[in-house]
Amino acid sequence: MAFVVCFAFDLVLPPAMAAFGTKRMTRHELPLPDPRDRAASNGLYLSDATRGATGPPESPDAREMTGPALDTRDRPRIWLLGGTGAVGRKVADFLPQQEVADIFTVSRGPAATGNLRHVQADLRRPGTPLHFRHGDRVVNLTEHTPPDIAAAAIRQGAVFLDSSASPGYVKALRRLAQETAGPGYLVDCVGTAPGLTNIMARHLAESTPGIRHIDIAVELGMGKHAGPAATEWFLRSLDTAYEVTLDGHRHTLRPGEMPRRFALRPGMRDRLALNFPFAEQSVLAEELSGITILSFFALDPPWVTSAAAALLRLRAGALLSRNAERLARAMLRLPAFGPETTRILVRGIGADGLEIGALRLATGDQSTATAALVAATALAAPTSTPAHGQSFTAADFLTLHQAVAILRAVSPGTQFEGTAVTMGTGVIIGACIFALTGQIAQLAGRGDELGCAGLFDALPQAEDRDHQCIRIVGLAARLSYMRLPWLRAFRDDTFPTVC
């Protein structure tokens, strides 16, 4: 009897819930703002190259791809601090010439190309003279930039955009921005991680009710070497203690202390990822009050992640961090291997520990994605100060739809998908079917073990109907996993992932 009901549950509930309020969202179906809509913060429009409802442009041109267009009478000057590296050169390529007045690269070495203006200066020396003016966009691509340069940019009315992933560095810049008087302002978390991760997390939190916990997992393919600075940063971060807020309480973590497995690729085995000190954790914790944020990092091939986890368990993080510069040089001499794909998963967890929403994105190599998003954010940020002393992120100036369109313009193979459970009258059918299933399971002596006893009685006391619907559907789906594991493939193909 129990077998028959559980079989009927797997066959009947998915289409019934789809008809009565649970919507399945597949690739490109997540409800996003129309890309022709004005960005909420600055009233600027996306350029034609980033428009398109579902797919990539037919003939993407990197130099014409970036987002919100500025008035040609008010074209900004762009400063790229550390602009002779791999990301800086791509940012310069992605900036449309008709929308910027001039581009300056700044580094201690010679110019990387003869097409741009170059200032040869050592940014690590305090007091380095850089003459900004009102409306300039100062893009910081190196953590060697001292805070006084950011302060000078803000005082002179420039927009200082930072791409750093280090929480300590970002926190110092935010504190400086609050203390500095001037018409300029700070935009941090610009790029892929952080940056795109902030945009995805904010969108998921705002569009999915009942989220209490957000996990952000980033997987970087090793088919293309990262730059020397990025490789050295990764190695130094392996011994970096950082603070996170877990269920309202502050905790100090080290990389690898809370490893988890994630379905980074739908339909494939979960992959190991290590908790890591990405800056968006602390920034999003301030913005999304009451939601726990944790960031994780993985490498592809996955055995490299497993090797890093083993080294961290052996407490080799301090040794790797102390020798980061030398190890980075050695690693960059080795041949690249693996794919060049960058994957991001942002998943939302409810109060009962069930997944109630997820966003997945796969695009090309990380440096190209970062450069495209940096260029778009630089043009999207308004010249006038939105609010004195306040700090912003890329998520304040780019929507998720715009970010995905930008990535498709430079990497046409970019894929995006989302799953979510929404509230509707399906809660009634779900509750009745689940209650019946639970009673039969109890008769079989399994009700308490499966955690379904008394669930129907608790429904009238629920304060949040959205969350109660999600809880019922999630527990029911979990029950079907335990009862009929051979039906997993069928259910996963017809029902959103909720557990």
CSV table of C-alpha atoms in Angstrom, one decimal:
chain,number,residue,atom,x,y,z
A,1,MET,CA,0.0,0.0,0.0
A,2,ALA,CA,2.7,2.5,1.0
A,3,PHE,CA,4.6,1.6,-2.2
A,4,VAL,CA,1.6,2.3,-4.4
A,5,VAL,CA,0.9,5.7,-2.7
A,6,CYS,CA,4.6,6.8,-3.0
A,7,PHE,CA,4.6,5.7,-6.6
A,8,ALA,CA,1.5,7.8,-7.2
A,9,PHE,CA,3.1,10.7,-5.3
A,10,ASP,CA,6.0,10.7,-7.7
A,11,LEU,CA,3.8,10.6,-10.8
A,12,VAL,CA,1.0,12.9,-9.8
A,13,LEU,CA,2.5,15.6,-7.6
A,14,PRO,CA,4.9,17.2,-10.0
A,15,PRO,CA,2.4,18.1,-12.7
A,16,ALA,CA,-0.3,18.9,-10.1
A,17,MET,CA,2.0,21.3,-8.3
A,18,ALA,CA,3.0,22.8,-11.7
A,19,ALA,CA,-0.6,23.4,-12.5
A,20,PHE,CA,-1.5,24.8,-9.0
A,21,GLY,CA,1.3,27.2,-8.3
A,22,THR,CA,4.8,25.6,-8.3
A,23,LYS,CA,6.6,26.8,-11.3
A,24,ARG,CA,9.5,25.0,-12.9
A,25,MET,CA,12.2,27.3,-14.2
A,26,THR,CA,14.7,26.1,-16.7
A,27,ARG,CA,17.5,27.7,-18.6
A,28,HIS,CA,16.7,31.3,-19.6
A,29,GLU,CA,13.3,31.2,-17.9
A,30,LEU,CA,14.1,32.9,-14.6
A,31,PRO,CA,12.0,36.0,-14.4
A,32,LEU,CA,14.4,38.9,-14.8
A,33,PRO,CA,14.0,42.6,-15.5
A,34,ASP,CA,13.7,43.5,-19.2
A,35,PRO,CA,17.2,44.6,-20.4
A,36,ARG,CA,15.6,47.7,-21.9
A,37,ASP,CA,14.4,48.9,-18.5
A,38,ARG,CA,16.3,51.6,-16.8
A,39,ALA,CA,18.8,50.6,-14.2
A,40,ALA,CA,17.1,51.5,-10.9
A,41,SER,CA,20.0,53.5,-9.6
A,42,ASN,CA,21.1,55.7,-12.4
A,43,GLY,CA,18.4,55.9,-15.1
A,44,LEU,CA,20.8,54.8,-17.9
A,45,TYR,CA,20.0,52.4,-20.7
A,46,LEU,CA,21.8,49.3,-21.8
A,47,SER,CA,23.4,49.7,-25.2
A,48,ASP,CA,21.9,47.8,-28.1
A,49,ALA,CA,24.7,45.2,-28.1
A,50,THR,CA,23.6,43.8,-24.7
A,51,ARG,CA,19.9,43.6,-25.6
A,52,GLY,CA,18.2,40.3,-26.3
A,53,ALA,CA,15.7,38.3,-24.4
A,54,THR,CA,17.1,34.8,-24.6
A,55,GLY,CA,20.3,34.2,-26.5
A,56,PRO,CA,23.6,35.7,-27.3
A,57,PRO,CA,24.0,38.4,-30.0
A,58,GLU,CA,24.5,37.0,-33.5
A,59,SER,CA,27.8,38.8,-34.0
A,60,PRO,CA,29.2,39.9,-30.6
A,61,ASP,CA,31.8,42.6,-30.8
A,62,ALA,CA,33.7,43.0,-27.6
A,63,ARG,CA,34.5,46.6,-28.2
A,64,GLU,CA,30.8,47.5,-28.4
A,65,MET,CA,29.4,45.2,-25.8
A,66,THR,CA,29.3,47.1,-22.6
A,67,GLY,CA,26.3,48.3,-20.8
A,68,PRO,CA,24.6,51.6,-20.0
A,69,ALA,CA,25.5,54.4,-22.4
A,70,LEU,CA,26.6,57.8,-21.1
A,71,ASP,CA,25.8,61.1,-22.7
A,72,THR,CA,28.6,61.8,-25.2
A,73,ARG,CA,28.9,65.3,-23.8
A,74,ASP,CA,29.9,63.9,-20.5
A,75,ARG,CA,32.3,61.1,-21.4
A,76,PRO,CA,34.4,60.0,-18.5
A,77,ARG,CA,38.1,59.4,-18.4
A,78,ILE,CA,39.0,55.9,-17.3
A,79,TRP,CA,42.0,55.1,-15.1
A,80,LEU,CA,43.1,51.5,-14.8
A,81,LEU,CA,45.4,51.0,-11.8
A,82,GLY,CA,47.4,47.9,-12.5
A,83,GLY,CA,46.1,48.2,-16.0
A,84,THR,CA,48.9,46.5,-17.9
A,85,GLY,CA,48.0,43.0,-16.6
A,86,ALA,CA,45.7,40.5,-18.3
A,87,VAL,CA,42.5,41.9,-16.9
A,88,GLY,CA,43.5,45.5,-17.4
A,89,ARG,CA,44.2,45.0,-21.1
A,90,LYS,CA,40.9,43.3,-21.6
A,91,VAL,CA,39.0,46.1,-19.7
A,92,ALA,CA,40.6,48.6,-22.1
A,93,ASP,CA,39.5,46.6,-25.1
A,94,PHE,CA,35.9,46.3,-23.9
A,95,LEU,CA,35.4,50.0,-23.2
A,96,PRO,CA,33.7,51.5,-26.3
A,97,GLN,CA,35.8,54.4,-27.6
A,98,GLN,CA,32.8,56.5,-28.4
A,99,GLU,CA,31.7,56.5,-24.7
A,100,VAL,CA,35.0,57.4,-23.0
A,101,ALA,CA,37.1,60.5,-23.3
A,102,ASP,CA,40.5,58.8,-22.5
A,103,ILE,CA,41.9,55.7,-21.0
A,104,PHE,CA,45.0,55.8,-18.7
A,105,THR,CA,46.9,52.7,-17.6
A,106,VAL,CA,49.0,53.0,-14.4
A,107,SER,CA,51.7,50.5,-13.4
A,108,ARG,CA,55.3,50.5,-12.4
A,109,GLY,CA,56.3,48.8,-15.7
A,110,PRO,CA,56.1,50.1,-19.2
A,111,ALA,CA,53.0,50.5,-21.3
A,112,ALA,CA,51.5,47.2,-22.5
A,113,THR,CA,50.2,48.7,-25.7
A,114,GLY,CA,50.8,51.9,-27.6
A,115,ASN,CA,47.1,52.7,-28.1
A,116,LEU,CA,46.6,53.9,-24.5
A,117,ARG,CA,48.0,56.6,-22.4
A,118,HIS,CA,50.3,55.2,-19.7
A,119,VAL,CA,51.5,56.6,-16.4
A,120,GLN,CA,54.5,54.7,-15.1
A,121,ALA,CA,54.4,54.9,-11.3
A,122,ASP,CA,54.8,52.6,-8.3
A,123,LEU,CA,51.4,52.4,-6.7
A,124,ARG,CA,52.8,50.9,-3.6
A,125,ARG,CA,54.5,54.1,-2.6
A,126,PRO,CA,52.2,56.5,-0.6
A,127,GLY,CA,51.8,59.9,-2.2
A,128,THR,CA,52.0,58.7,-5.8
A,129,PRO,CA,50.8,61.7,-7.8
A,130,LEU,CA,47.8,60.9,-9.9
A,131,HIS,CA,45.7,63.9,-11.1
A,132,PHE,CA,42.0,62.8,-11.1
A,133,ARG,CA,39.1,65.1,-11.8
A,134,HIS,CA,35.4,65.1,-11.3
A,135,GLY,CA,33.6,62.3,-13.2
A,136,ASP,CA,36.7,60.1,-13.7
A,137,ARG,CA,36.3,56.4,-13.2
A,138,VAL,CA,39.3,55.0,-11.3
A,139,VAL,CA,39.4,51.2,-11.6
A,140,ASN,CA,41.6,49.5,-9.1
A,141,LEU,CA,42.9,46.1,-10.3
A,142,THR,CA,45.6,45.6,-7.7
A,143,GLU,CA,45.7,45.4,-3.9
A,144,HIS,CA,49.1,47.3,-4.0
A,145,THR,CA,47.1,50.5,-4.3
A,146,PRO,CA,47.3,52.3,-0.9
A,147,PRO,CA,44.2,53.8,0.6
A,148,ASP,CA,45.3,57.4,0.1
A,149,ILE,CA,44.9,57.0,-3.7
A,150,ALA,CA,41.3,56.0,-3.1
A,151,ALA,CA,40.8,58.9,-0.8
A,152,ALA,CA,42.3,61.3,-3.3
A,153,ALA,CA,39.9,60.0,-6.0
A,154,ILE,CA,36.8,60.5,-3.8
A,155,ARG,CA,37.9,64.0,-2.7
A,156,GLN,CA,38.3,65.0,-6.3
A,157,GLY,CA,34.9,63.7,-7.4
A,158,ALA,CA,36.0,60.5,-9.1
A,159,VAL,CA,34.2,57.1,-8.8
A,160,PHE,CA,36.7,54.6,-7.3
A,161,LEU,CA,35.9,51.1,-8.4
A,162,ASP,CA,37.6,48.2,-6.7
A,163,SER,CA,37.9,44.6,-7.9
A,164,SER,CA,39.6,43.1,-4.8
A,165,ALA,CA,38.4,39.8,-3.3
A,166,SER,CA,40.2,40.2,0.0
A,167,PRO,CA,37.7,41.0,2.9
A,168,GLY,CA,40.3,43.0,4.9
A,169,TYR,CA,41.2,45.2,2.0
A,170,VAL,CA,37.5,45.9,1.1
A,171,LYS,CA,36.7,46.6,4.7
A,172,ALA,CA,39.5,49.2,4.9
A,173,LEU,CA,38.3,50.9,1.7
A,174,ARG,CA,34.8,51.1,3.0
A,175,ARG,CA,35.9,52.6,6.3
A,176,LEU,CA,38.0,55.2,4.3
A,177,ALA,CA,35.0,56.0,2.0
A,178,GLN,CA,32.9,56.8,5.1
A,179,GLU,CA,35.5,59.1,6.5
A,180,THR,CA,36.5,60.9,3.3
A,181,ALA,CA,34.6,64.1,2.5
A,182,GLY,CA,34.2,64.7,-1.3
A,183,PRO,CA,31.8,64.4,-4.2
A,184,GLY,CA,33.2,61.0,-5.3
A,185,TYR,CA,32.3,57.6,-3.9
A,186,LEU,CA,33.4,54.0,-3.7
A,187,VAL,CA,32.1,51.0,-5.7
A,188,ASP,CA,33.6,47.7,-4.5
A,189,CYS,CA,32.9,44.0,-5.4
A,190,VAL,CA,33.3,44.8,-9.1
A,191,GLY,CA,34.1,41.8,-11.3
A,192,THR,CA,33.2,38.1,-11.1
A,193,ALA,CA,33.8,37.0,-7.6
A,194,PRO,CA,33.1,39.3,-5.9
A,195,GLY,CA,30.8,41.2,-8.3
A,196,LEU,CA,28.7,38.8,-10.3
A,197,THR,CA,28.3,36.7,-7.1
A,198,ASN,CA,26.8,39.7,-5.3
A,199,ILE,CA,24.4,40.4,-8.2
A,200,MET,CA,23.2,36.7,-8.2
A,201,ALA,CA,22.9,36.5,-4.4
A,202,ARG,CA,20.9,39.8,-4.2
A,203,HIS,CA,18.6,38.7,-7.0
A,204,LEU,CA,17.9,35.3,-5.4
A,205,ALA,CA,17.3,36.8,-1.9
A,206,GLU,CA,14.9,39.4,-3.3
A,207,SER,CA,13.0,37.1,-5.6
A,208,THR,CA,12.7,34.0,-3.3
A,209,PRO,CA,10.8,34.3,0.0
A,210,GLY,CA,11.9,32.3,3.0
A,211,ILE,CA,15.6,32.2,2.4
A,212,ARG,CA,17.7,32.0,5.6
A,213,HIS,CA,21.0,30.9,4.2
A,214,ILE,CA,22.9,31.5,0.9
A,215,ASP,CA,25.8,29.4,-0.3
A,216,ILE,CA,28.0,30.9,-3.1
A,217,ALA,CA,30.2,28.4,-4.9
A,218,VAL,CA,32.7,29.4,-7.6
A,219,GLU,CA,34.6,26.9,-9.7
A,220,LEU,CA,37.4,28.0,-11.9
A,221,GLY,CA,38.7,25.9,-14.7
A,222,MET,CA,42.5,25.5,-15.0
A,223,GLY,CA,42.7,25.4,-18.8
A,224,LYS,CA,44.1,28.9,-18.8
A,225,HIS,CA,46.6,30.4,-16.3
A,226,ALA,CA,45.4,33.2,-14.1
A,227,GLY,CA,47.8,36.2,-13.8
A,228,PRO,CA,50.7,36.2,-11.3
A,229,ALA,CA,48.9,38.6,-8.9
A,230,ALA,CA,45.7,36.4,-8.9
A,231,THR,CA,47.7,33.2,-8.4
A,232,GLU,CA,49.7,34.7,-5.6
A,233,TRP,CA,46.5,36.0,-3.9
A,234,PHE,CA,45.0,32.6,-4.0
A,235,LEU,CA,48.1,31.0,-2.3
A,236,ARG,CA,48.3,33.8,0.3
A,237,SER,CA,44.6,33.4,1.1
A,238,LEU,CA,45.1,29.7,2.1
A,239,ASP,CA,46.2,30.9,5.5
A,240,THR,CA,43.9,33.9,5.9
A,241,ALA,CA,41.5,33.8,8.9
A,242,TYR,CA,38.3,35.7,8.2
A,243,GLU,CA,35.0,36.5,9.9
A,244,VAL,CA,31.6,35.4,8.9
A,245,THR,CA,28.1,35.7,10.4
A,246,LEU,CA,26.4,32.4,11.1
A,247,ASP,CA,22.9,32.6,12.4
A,248,GLY,CA,23.4,36.0,13.7
A,249,HIS,CA,26.7,35.2,15.5
A,250,ARG,CA,30.2,36.2,14.4
A,251,HIS,CA,32.6,33.3,13.8
A,252,THR,CA,36.2,33.1,12.6
A,253,LEU,CA,37.0,30.6,9.9
A,254,ARG,CA,40.0,29.4,8.0
A,255,PRO,CA,39.9,28.2,4.4
A,256,GLY,CA,38.9,24.5,4.1
A,257,GLU,CA,37.3,24.3,7.6
A,258,MET,CA,33.8,23.9,6.3
A,259,PRO,CA,34.0,21.9,3.0
A,260,ARG,CA,30.8,21.2,1.2
A,261,ARG,CA,29.7,19.5,-2.0
A,262,PHE,CA,27.6,21.3,-4.6
A,263,ALA,CA,25.8,20.4,-7.8
A,264,LEU,CA,27.8,22.8,-9.9
A,265,ARG,CA,26.7,21.0,-13.0
A,266,PRO,CA,23.0,19.9,-13.2
A,267,GLY,CA,22.6,16.2,-13.6
A,268,MET,CA,26.2,15.4,-12.5
A,269,ARG,CA,27.8,14.3,-9.3
A,270,ASP,CA,28.3,17.0,-6.6
A,271,ARG,CA,31.8,18.5,-6.4
A,272,LEU,CA,33.9,19.4,-3.4
A,273,ALA,CA,34.3,23.1,-2.7
A,274,LEU,CA,36.2,24.8,0.2
A,275,ASN,CA,35.0,27.7,2.2
A,276,PHE,CA,37.2,30.7,1.2
A,277,PRO,CA,37.7,34.3,2.2
A,278,PHE,CA,35.9,36.1,-0.6
A,279,ALA,CA,34.9,39.7,0.2
A,280,GLU,CA,31.2,39.3,-0.8
A,281,GLN,CA,30.5,37.3,2.4
A,282,SER,CA,30.8,40.3,4.7
A,283,VAL,CA,29.4,42.8,2.2
A,284,LEU,CA,26.2,40.7,1.6
A,285,ALA,CA,25.8,40.0,5.3
A,286,GLU,CA,25.4,43.7,5.8
A,287,GLU,CA,23.0,44.1,2.9
A,288,LEU,CA,20.9,41.0,3.5
A,289,SER,CA,20.1,41.2,7.2
A,290,GLY,CA,19.2,37.9,8.8
A,291,ILE,CA,20.6,35.8,6.0
A,292,THR,CA,23.8,33.7,6.5
A,293,ILE,CA,26.2,34.1,3.6
A,294,LEU,CA,29.1,31.6,3.0
A,295,SER,CA,31.4,31.5,-0.1
A,296,PHE,CA,33.2,28.5,-1.4
A,297,PHE,CA,35.9,27.9,-4.0
A,298,ALA,CA,36.7,24.9,-6.3
A,299,LEU,CA,39.0,24.2,-9.1
A,300,ASP,CA,38.4,22.1,-12.2
A,301,PRO,CA,39.7,19.3,-12.6
A,302,PRO,CA,38.2,18.4,-9.2
A,303,TRP,CA,41.2,16.4,-8.0
A,304,VAL,CA,43.0,19.7,-7.6
A,305,THR,CA,40.4,20.9,-5.1
A,306,SER,CA,40.8,17.5,-3.3
A,307,ALA,CA,44.5,18.0,-3.2
A,308,ALA,CA,44.2,21.5,-1.8
A,309,ALA,CA,41.8,20.2,0.9
A,310,ALA,CA,44.3,17.5,1.9
A,311,LEU,CA,47.1,20.1,2.2
A,312,LEU,CA,44.9,22.3,4.4
A,313,ARG,CA,44.0,19.3,6.6
A,314,LEU,CA,47.7,18.8,7.1
A,315,ARG,CA,48.0,22.4,8.1
A,316,ALA,CA,50.1,23.3,5.1
A,317,GLY,CA,48.3,26.6,4.5
A,318,ALA,CA,50.8,28.7,6.4
A,319,LEU,CA,53.7,27.2,4.4
A,320,LEU,CA,52.0,27.8,1.1
A,321,SER,CA,51.0,31.4,2.1
A,322,ARG,CA,54.6,32.3,3.2
A,323,ASN,CA,56.0,31.1,-0.1
A,324,ALA,CA,53.1,32.4,-2.3
A,325,GLU,CA,55.2,34.6,-4.6
A,326,ARG,CA,57.8,31.9,-5.4
A,327,LEU,CA,55.1,29.2,-5.8
A,328,ALA,CA,53.0,31.4,-8.1
A,329,ARG,CA,56.0,31.9,-10.4
A,330,ALA,CA,56.6,28.1,-10.5
A,331,MET,CA,52.9,27.3,-11.1
A,332,LEU,CA,52.7,29.7,-14.0
A,333,ARG,CA,55.6,27.8,-15.7
A,334,LEU,CA,53.6,24.6,-15.7
A,335,PRO,CA,51.3,23.8,-18.6
A,336,ALA,CA,47.7,24.7,-18.1
A,337,PHE,CA,45.3,21.8,-18.0
A,338,GLY,CA,41.5,21.3,-17.6
A,339,PRO,CA,38.7,23.4,-19.0
A,340,GLU,CA,38.6,27.2,-19.1
A,341,THR,CA,35.0,27.4,-17.9
A,342,THR,CA,34.0,29.5,-14.9
A,343,ARG,CA,31.0,28.2,-13.0
A,344,ILE,CA,29.0,29.9,-10.2
A,345,LEU,CA,26.2,28.4,-8.1
A,346,VAL,CA,24.2,30.5,-5.7
A,347,ARG,CA,21.7,28.5,-3.7
A,348,GLY,CA,19.1,29.6,-1.1
A,349,ILE,CA,18.3,27.4,1.9
A,350,GLY,CA,15.1,27.8,4.0
A,351,ALA,CA,14.9,27.7,7.8
A,352,ASP,CA,14.4,23.9,7.7
A,353,GLY,CA,17.6,23.3,5.7
A,354,LEU,CA,15.9,22.6,2.4
A,355,GLU,CA,17.1,24.2,-0.8
A,356,ILE,CA,14.3,26.5,-2.1
A,357,GLY,CA,16.1,28.3,-4.9
A,358,ALA,CA,19.3,28.2,-7.0
A,359,LEU,CA,21.0,30.2,-9.8
A,360,ARG,CA,23.7,28.6,-11.9
A,361,LEU,CA,25.9,30.3,-14.5
A,362,ALA,CA,28.7,28.9,-16.7
A,363,THR,CA,30.8,31.2,-18.8
A,364,GLY,CA,34.3,31.3,-20.3
A,365,ASP,CA,37.6,32.1,-18.6
A,366,GLN,CA,37.4,34.2,-15.4
A,367,SER,CA,39.6,37.1,-16.6
A,368,THR,CA,37.4,37.8,-19.6
A,369,ALA,CA,34.2,37.7,-17.5
A,370,THR,CA,35.8,40.0,-14.9
A,371,ALA,CA,37.0,42.5,-17.5
A,372,ALA,CA,33.6,42.7,-19.2
A,373,LEU,CA,31.8,43.3,-15.9
A,374,VAL,CA,34.4,45.8,-14.7
A,375,ALA,CA,34.0,47.8,-17.9
A,376,ALA,CA,30.2,47.7,-17.8
A,377,THR,CA,30.1,48.8,-14.1
A,378,ALA,CA,32.5,51.6,-14.8
A,379,LEU,CA,30.1,53.0,-17.4
A,380,ALA,CA,26.9,52.2,-15.4
A,381,ALA,CA,28.0,54.1,-12.2
A,382,PRO,CA,26.7,57.6,-12.3
A,383,THR,CA,28.9,60.6,-12.1
A,384,SER,CA,26.9,62.4,-9.4
A,385,THR,CA,27.2,61.1,-5.8
A,386,PRO,CA,24.2,58.9,-4.9
A,387,ALA,CA,24.7,59.4,-1.2
A,388,HIS,CA,27.6,61.0,0.7
A,389,GLY,CA,29.9,58.5,2.5
A,390,GLN,CA,28.0,55.4,1.3
A,391,SER,CA,29.7,52.5,-0.4
A,392,PHE,CA,28.2,50.6,-3.3
A,393,THR,CA,28.7,47.4,-5.2
A,394,ALA,CA,28.3,46.3,-8.8
A,395,ALA,CA,24.8,44.9,-7.8
A,396,ASP,CA,23.7,48.5,-7.3
A,397,PHE,CA,24.3,49.4,-10.9
A,398,LEU,CA,23.8,46.2,-12.9
A,399,THR,CA,20.8,43.9,-12.9
A,400,LEU,CA,21.3,40.1,-13.2
A,401,HIS,CA,19.7,40.3,-16.7
A,402,GLN,CA,22.2,42.9,-17.8
A,403,ALA,CA,25.2,41.0,-16.3
A,404,VAL,CA,24.2,37.8,-18.1
A,405,ALA,CA,23.7,39.7,-21.4
A,406,ILE,CA,27.1,41.2,-21.1
A,407,LEU,CA,28.8,37.9,-20.5
A,408,ARG,CA,27.0,36.4,-23.5
A,409,ALA,CA,28.3,39.2,-25.7
A,410,VAL,CA,31.9,38.3,-24.9
A,411,SER,CA,31.4,34.5,-24.3
A,412,PRO,CA,28.5,33.4,-26.5
A,413,GLY,CA,28.5,30.0,-24.9
A,414,THR,CA,27.5,31.4,-21.5
A,415,GLN,CA,24.7,29.4,-19.9
A,416,PHE,CA,22.3,30.5,-17.1
A,417,GLU,CA,19.5,28.7,-15.3
A,418,GLY,CA,17.5,29.0,-12.1
A,419,THR,CA,15.2,26.8,-10.1
A,420,ALA,CA,12.7,28.1,-7.5
A,421,VAL,CA,9.5,27.1,-5.7
A,422,THR,CA,6.8,29.7,-5.7
A,423,MET,CA,3.7,29.8,-3.5
A,424,GLY,CA,0.3,29.1,-4.9
A,425,THR,CA,-2.8,27.0,-4.3
A,426,GLY,CA,-0.6,24.0,-4.8
A,427,VAL,CA,0.0,24.2,-1.0
A,428,ILE,CA,-3.5,22.6,-0.5
A,429,ILE,CA,-2.9,19.7,-2.9
A,430,GLY,CA,0.6,19.3,-1.6
A,431,ALA,CA,-0.5,19.2,2.0
A,432,CYS,CA,-3.3,16.7,1.4
A,433,ILE,CA,-1.1,14.3,-0.6
A,434,PHE,CA,1.7,14.6,1.8
A,435,ALA,CA,-0.5,14.0,4.8
A,436,LEU,CA,-2.0,10.9,3.3
A,437,THR,CA,1.5,9.7,2.5
A,438,GLY,CA,2.7,10.4,6.0
A,439,GLN,CA,-0.2,8.5,7.6
A,440,ILE,CA,0.5,5.4,5.5
A,441,ALA,CA,4.2,5.7,6.3
A,442,GLN,CA,3.2,5.8,10.0
A,443,LEU,CA,1.2,2.6,9.6
A,444,ALA,CA,4.3,1.0,8.1
A,445,GLY,CA,6.3,2.1,11.2
A,446,ARG,CA,8.3,4.6,9.3
A,447,GLY,CA,6.5,7.9,9.9
A,448,ASP,CA,8.7,9.2,12.8
A,449,GLU,CA,11.9,8.2,11.0
A,450,LEU,CA,10.9,10.1,7.8
A,451,GLY,CA,10.0,13.2,9.8
A,452,CYS,CA,6.5,13.5,8.4
A,453,ALA,CA,4.4,12.9,11.5
A,454,GLY,CA,2.1,15.7,12.5
A,455,LEU,CA,3.1,18.0,9.6
A,456,PHE,CA,-0.5,18.5,8.4
A,457,ASP,CA,-1.6,19.5,11.9
A,458,ALA,CA,1.1,22.2,12.0
A,459,LEU,CA,0.0,23.8,8.7
A,460,PRO,CA,-2.7,26.2,10.2
A,461,GLN,CA,-0.2,27.6,12.7
A,462,ALA,CA,2.3,28.6,9.9
A,463,GLU,CA,3.0,32.3,9.9
A,464,ASP,CA,4.6,32.2,6.4
A,465,ARG,CA,2.5,30.4,3.9
A,466,ASP,CA,5.2,30.7,1.2
A,467,HIS,CA,7.7,29.0,3.5
A,468,GLN,CA,5.2,26.4,4.6
A,469,CYS,CA,4.4,25.5,1.0
A,470,ILE,CA,8.1,25.1,0.3
A,471,ARG,CA,8.6,23.0,3.4
A,472,ILE,CA,5.8,20.6,2.5
A,473,VAL,CA,7.0,20.2,-1.1
A,474,GLY,CA,10.6,19.8,0.0
A,475,LEU,CA,9.9,17.2,2.6
A,476,ALA,CA,7.6,15.3,0.2
A,477,ALA,CA,10.3,15.3,-2.4
A,478,ARG,CA,12.8,14.0,0.2
A,479,LEU,CA,10.3,11.3,1.1
A,480,SER,CA,10.1,10.2,-2.5
A,481,TYR,CA,13.9,10.0,-2.7
A,482,MET,CA,13.9,7.6,0.3
A,483,ARG,CA,11.0,5.5,-0.8
A,484,LEU,CA,11.7,5.2,-4.5
A,485,PRO,CA,15.3,6.0,-5.4
A,486,TRP,CA,15.0,4.5,-8.8
A,487,LEU,CA,12.5,7.3,-9.7
A,488,ARG,CA,15.1,10.1,-9.0
A,489,ALA,CA,15.9,10.7,-12.7
A,490,PHE,CA,12.2,11.0,-13.6
A,491,ARG,CA,11.4,13.4,-10.7
A,492,ASP,CA,14.5,15.5,-11.3
A,493,ASP,CA,13.4,16.0,-14.9
A,494,THR,CA,9.9,17.1,-14.0
A,495,PHE,CA,10.3,19.0,-10.7
A,496,PRO,CA,12.6,21.7,-9.5
A,497,THR,CA,15.3,20.7,-7.1
A,498,VAL,CA,14.2,21.5,-3.6
A,499,CYS,CA,16.1,19.1,-1.4
